[in-house]
């Protein structure tokens, strides 16, 4: 290899290059004098001649070319001339290159040959102009390539073909699809050449291979012209082409005779006469007006049908006339139809657009324009250029994809005018229209904004309700009973799960009512069913408490409260809207409450029992003390003894009052006190009370006076004991809290209506008075103004409280007026029923005179002290008596002896006073007086029931007992 003066650094660079490199002389035969390994491997080693000729290059064409394209061993290589190198006085060529990976495509050289070949016109262009034309354009069209480069091609295309070509161009240039299309192109000599073109679009440019087919189709051109005429009458049924030969005067229809008859709906005869008419018309035309190449006109024929024609003289046969005839009336009708259809389109209440398949807006109707605020300026614009829809929804290619794969129609919603104040939601419906001139799309738009807003509102309120049903404690349901008697849950809220202890999965199977019933406790089932049936029948709200299975082993059932309201539907169904809620805790609480109530009742009972027991126990010794004091008074005591006895009496009286008060209070509290309605004489009773307290009055140095109005001497039905108790209480208090003053008791008849009288009672004293702040307090239980008083005056603080309660039971109300230091006035009113009859009887009894000088009594008393005291009293009266120790003995004694009266203790061993009296009453009418220390209220009823004639409380008041004995004997005598 020659050195040519190349330095070693340069050699090294060349040698290490990954590209193929060779250096060659710049003079013939252009010997390759230096190569690198990459070059040798692919080309150099197999070269026969190491020069440019050996590389197969046309020296003249390639020398100094910037790029060498060469083929070697069926591979193509491309070399670039880096630079001709100046090495001292020598120039040489420096090529660098690589293999072109063409995958079977022609080499550049071949491609070049192909483009420059004289096969067809080959052109390359951009948009609407050409950038390259091969030399075939000269022989075919008469232009030098440069004449057609960079000129708008439209002016060269035949006007009849231009519109169609533009349409086809528009559609396919976007989709990059190849097309095959023929059109007429103006040659340099102004004649038109029919070019049959194959056009390939790329992103940037288009390639055309055009072949002149004019010579081949000069006959076809005439045919095409005829076809164009026919095509201008697209949907006409009564239209037909024809060819008329001027030489032979022969008329040939474009249809067979039968077809023609059928199309024109004419008979054979009519067809023949039509042919004749047209033939003679054309003959005339042929001879007279042949110089006109295109003729249009009309003539009437066949029962006045108005035919129109369009004629021309074919190039290939100048002695002929070709053309079409048609029924003008039908054409007009069709045109009218088209107008009407156009109107339909324009006036269609739905917004409509017709888009080219590439997305250009071809038509839009009135509603579309107003919906999107567009005008005709938007026509022919691309759909994507409208700023109506938000960007992501505005891509025509996306919309088109929805109907591309054979889908006939696609419907979807899009948002538009997103940025504006009133964005709209539009429902889009798309349909592909397959037309001979290319596919289009018909798009309709419907404003569904209101509907969407409404749906949203409904959804929101339904969400709210749903949330509400889920959040309320317990579960809500809707139960439907249809006309066939089937019951189903049509709605169950989530809360039902926890109330009924069922899982979310189970709830779907729970719609059947029988599965709900199976959950109910068998004991509660009848109640549930009965109440439901009643609710359905009466259309009344249903409510029920029942137990349902809980699925919990520790607590197998839980309590549930169910409530629902039935409603009858128009279709006959009955619907209950209701809820179920867990009331297990409440039930547990109720049970505990019930237990507590029972315990409290029991405690009260125990208290009451205890009180009556204690009172009995207390009365017996008090009885003894009182009795003993009574007898001591009759044994001439000294003055000091008398004073001591009085003190004892006072103490005992107080104790008795206290016990009685406590027992009464207890009775009233327990609600066991009843008011009697027995005949009593008001005047008599009042006088008796005053008389009973006169000693007390004298003792406290007070003047006690009774003031009665007229008309009080009458019998009324009332409770003598309770009325006495009330007045006793008030008068005793007045005497207690007055020293050397007056106590006036005033009773007035206020009025009488039929058999009812109204009476006013008043107890007035001139005592210490009650301060205003204490006036209400003193009526409270156990309240005294000053507790210290009780030591001086005695009392429990229960008296007024009981008085008020008793008066309430009798229908009265106590009132008080008082001034400290001046005195107090307690007053109230009561109403009584008048009882004349009974009173008359009593008064009559009183009038009978009976001798009570000697009486023989039976005393049934187990307690020796009591028996001793009572015995002494009886003897004092000058009566005689027998004593027995129990009821049994009493019954025996009555059987064997005769007595005037029996004094019967109630609590006795063997047989008590009740039993004994019951026995005695079976065979004897001797009056029996009960003596008991037990609370009188408690035993009063029983005493009445058994038939005791009287009752005296222990400790016995001797005077009272004597009075009672006399009364019962008198009554007995009267009855007898
Ligand atoms: P007590 O058994 O203590 O008398 P009460 O209920 O009868 O109970 O009376 C309650 C208190 O009312 C008495 O302790 C007394 O302070 C006062 N009180 C009742 N009546 C009178 C009265 N006529 N004059 C002054 N104070 C009275």
PDB file of N, CA and C and ligand atoms in Angstrom, residues 733-734 736-737 765 768-770 778 783-785 789 794-801 824 826, ligand 1:
ATOM      1  N   UNK A 733    -105.579  20.642 119.972  1.00  0.00           N
ATOM      2  CA  UNK A 733    -104.481  21.564 119.661  1.00  0.00           C
ATOM      3  C   UNK A 733    -104.791  22.957 120.192  1.00  0.00           C
ATOM      4  N   UNK A 734    -106.032  23.409 119.959  1.00  0.00           N
ATOM      5  CA  UNK A 734    -106.418  24.756 120.393  1.00  0.00           C
ATOM      6  C   UNK A 734    -106.285  24.885 121.904  1.00  0.00           C
ATOM      7  N   UNK A 736    -104.388  23.020 123.719  1.00  0.00           N
ATOM      8  CA  UNK A 736    -102.982  22.843 124.089  1.00  0.00           C
ATOM      9  C   UNK A 736    -102.223  24.152 123.989  1.00  0.00           C
ATOM     10  N   UNK A 737    -102.540  24.915 122.932  1.00  0.00           N
ATOM     11  CA  UNK A 737    -101.732  26.107 122.672  1.00  0.00           C
ATOM     12  C   UNK A 737    -102.422  27.404 123.120  1.00  0.00           C
ATOM     13  N   UNK A 765    -109.098  29.754 118.377  1.00  0.00           N
ATOM     14  CA  UNK A 765    -108.603  29.943 119.737  1.00  0.00           C
ATOM     15  C   UNK A 765    -107.960  31.315 119.876  1.00  0.00           C
ATOM     16  N   UNK A 768    -101.442  31.069 121.275  1.00  0.00           N
ATOM     17  CA  UNK A 768    -100.133  31.650 120.929  1.00  0.00           C
ATOM     18  C   UNK A 768    -100.003  31.992 119.440  1.00  0.00           C
ATOM     19  N   UNK A 769    -100.855  31.376 118.629  1.00  0.00           N
ATOM     20  CA  UNK A 769    -100.812  31.685 117.178  1.00  0.00           C
ATOM     21  C   UNK A 769     -99.653  30.993 116.462  1.00  0.00           C
ATOM     22  N   UNK A 770     -99.704  31.064 115.163  1.00  0.00           N
ATOM     23  CA  UNK A 770     -98.667  30.393 114.349  1.00  0.00           C
ATOM     24  C   UNK A 770     -98.077  31.411 113.382  1.00  0.00           C
ATOM     25  N   UNK A 778     -96.818  23.145 109.324  1.00  0.00           N
ATOM     26  CA  UNK A 778     -97.420  22.338 110.403  1.00  0.00           C
ATOM     27  C   UNK A 778     -98.302  21.221 109.868  1.00  0.00           C
ATOM     28  N   UNK A 783     -94.196  17.360 111.495  1.00  0.00           N
ATOM     29  CA  UNK A 783     -93.688  18.715 111.674  1.00  0.00           C
ATOM     30  C   UNK A 783     -94.351  19.417 112.857  1.00  0.00           C
ATOM     31  N   UNK A 784     -93.504  19.938 113.705  1.00  0.00           N
ATOM     32  CA  UNK A 784     -93.996  20.795 114.788  1.00  0.00           C
ATOM     33  C   UNK A 784     -93.245  22.105 114.668  1.00  0.00           C
ATOM     34  N   UNK A 785     -93.887  23.188 115.149  1.00  0.00           N
ATOM     35  CA  UNK A 785     -93.233  24.483 115.014  1.00  0.00           C
ATOM     36  C   UNK A 785     -91.931  24.487 115.786  1.00  0.00           C
ATOM     37  N   UNK A 789     -91.819  22.161 122.068  1.00  0.00           N
ATOM     38  CA  UNK A 789     -93.213  22.220 122.514  1.00  0.00           C
ATOM     39  C   UNK A 789     -93.743  20.859 122.957  1.00  0.00           C
ATOM     40  N   UNK A 794     -96.896  17.761 124.502  1.00  0.00           N
ATOM     41  CA  UNK A 794     -97.071  16.388 123.983  1.00  0.00           C
ATOM     42  C   UNK A 794     -97.403  16.433 122.508  1.00  0.00           C
ATOM     43  N   UNK A 795     -97.494  15.268 121.878  1.00  0.00           N
ATOM     44  CA  UNK A 795     -97.850  15.209 120.443  1.00  0.00           C
ATOM     45  C   UNK A 795     -96.715  14.665 119.600  1.00  0.00           C
ATOM     46  N   UNK A 796     -97.094  14.280 118.390  1.00  0.00           N
ATOM     47  CA  UNK A 796     -96.130  13.629 117.486  1.00  0.00           C
ATOM     48  C   UNK A 796     -95.822  14.488 116.275  1.00  0.00           C
ATOM     49  N   UNK A 797     -96.605  15.536 116.074  1.00  0.00           N
ATOM     50  CA  UNK A 797     -96.440  16.308 114.835  1.00  0.00           C
ATOM     51  C   UNK A 797     -97.175  15.652 113.691  1.00  0.00           C
ATOM     52  N   UNK A 798     -97.985  14.633 113.980  1.00  0.00           N
ATOM     53  CA  UNK A 798     -98.722  13.932 112.927  1.00  0.00           C
ATOM     54  C   UNK A 798    -100.176  14.356 112.852  1.00  0.00           C
ATOM     55  N   UNK A 799    -100.653  14.967 113.947  1.00  0.00           N
ATOM     56  CA  UNK A 799    -102.085  15.267 114.070  1.00  0.00           C
ATOM     57  C   UNK A 799    -102.651  16.042 112.889  1.00  0.00           C
ATOM     58  N   UNK A 800    -102.045  17.190 112.559  1.00  0.00           N
ATOM     59  CA  UNK A 800    -102.590  18.018 111.479  1.00  0.00           C
ATOM     60  C   UNK A 800    -102.419  17.344 110.117  1.00  0.00           C
ATOM     61  N   UNK A 801    -101.309  16.638 109.979  1.00  0.00           N
ATOM     62  CA  UNK A 801    -101.073  15.919 108.713  1.00  0.00           C
ATOM     63  C   UNK A 801    -102.174  14.888 108.494  1.00  0.00           C
ATOM     64  N   UNK A 824    -105.435  31.352 116.586  1.00  0.00           N
ATOM     65  CA  UNK A 824    -105.504  30.669 115.290  1.00  0.00           C
ATOM     66  C   UNK A 824    -106.930  30.269 114.990  1.00  0.00           C
ATOM     67  N   UNK A 826    -108.734  27.370 112.506  1.00  0.00           N
ATOM     68  CA  UNK A 826    -108.705  26.289 111.508  1.00  0.00           C
ATOM     69  C   UNK A 826    -110.128  26.099 111.027  1.00  0.00           C
TER      70      UNK A 826
HETATM   71  P1  LIG B   1     -98.872  17.699 117.488  1.00  0.00           P
HETATM   72  O1  LIG B   1     -99.197  16.286 117.660  1.00  0.00           O
HETATM   73  O2  LIG B   1     -97.490  18.054 117.776  1.00  0.00           O
HETATM   74  O3  LIG B   1     -99.875  18.611 118.068  1.00  0.00           O
HETATM   75  P2  LIG B   1    -100.006  18.635 115.075  1.00  0.00           P
HETATM   76  O4  LIG B   1     -99.822  18.222 113.689  1.00  0.00           O
HETATM   77  O5  LIG B   1    -101.378  18.519 115.615  1.00  0.00           O
HETATM   78  O6  LIG B   1     -98.975  17.862 115.943  1.00  0.00           O
HETATM   79  O7  LIG B   1     -99.576  20.167 115.234  1.00  0.00           O
HETATM   80  C1  LIG B   1     -98.363  20.546 114.705  1.00  0.00           C
HETATM   81  C2  LIG B   1     -97.871  21.812 115.287  1.00  0.00           C
HETATM   82  O8  LIG B   1     -98.693  22.906 114.874  1.00  0.00           O
HETATM   83  C3  LIG B   1     -97.939  21.847 116.750  1.00  0.00           C
HETATM   84  O9  LIG B   1     -96.818  21.225 117.323  1.00  0.00           O
HETATM   85  C4  LIG B   1     -97.994  23.329 117.011  1.00  0.00           C
HETATM   86  O10 LIG B   1     -96.701  23.870 117.011  1.00  0.00           O
HETATM   87  C5  LIG B   1     -98.775  23.870 115.865  1.00  0.00           C
HETATM   88  N1  LIG B   1    -100.197  24.073 116.193  1.00  0.00           N
HETATM   89  C6  LIG B   1    -101.229  23.286 115.902  1.00  0.00           C
HETATM   90  N2  LIG B   1    -102.408  23.812 116.303  1.00  0.00           N
HETATM   91  C7  LIG B   1    -102.099  24.992 116.873  1.00  0.00           C
HETATM   92  C8  LIG B   1    -102.872  26.045 117.512  1.00  0.00           C
HETATM   93  N3  LIG B   1    -104.210  25.966 117.606  1.00  0.00           N
HETATM   94  N4  LIG B   1    -102.219  27.127 117.975  1.00  0.00           N
HETATM   95  C9  LIG B   1    -100.874  27.217 117.853  1.00  0.00           C
HETATM   96  N5  LIG B   1    -100.085  26.267 117.310  1.00  0.00           N
HETATM   97  C10 LIG B   1    -100.695  25.154 116.807  1.00  0.00           C
END
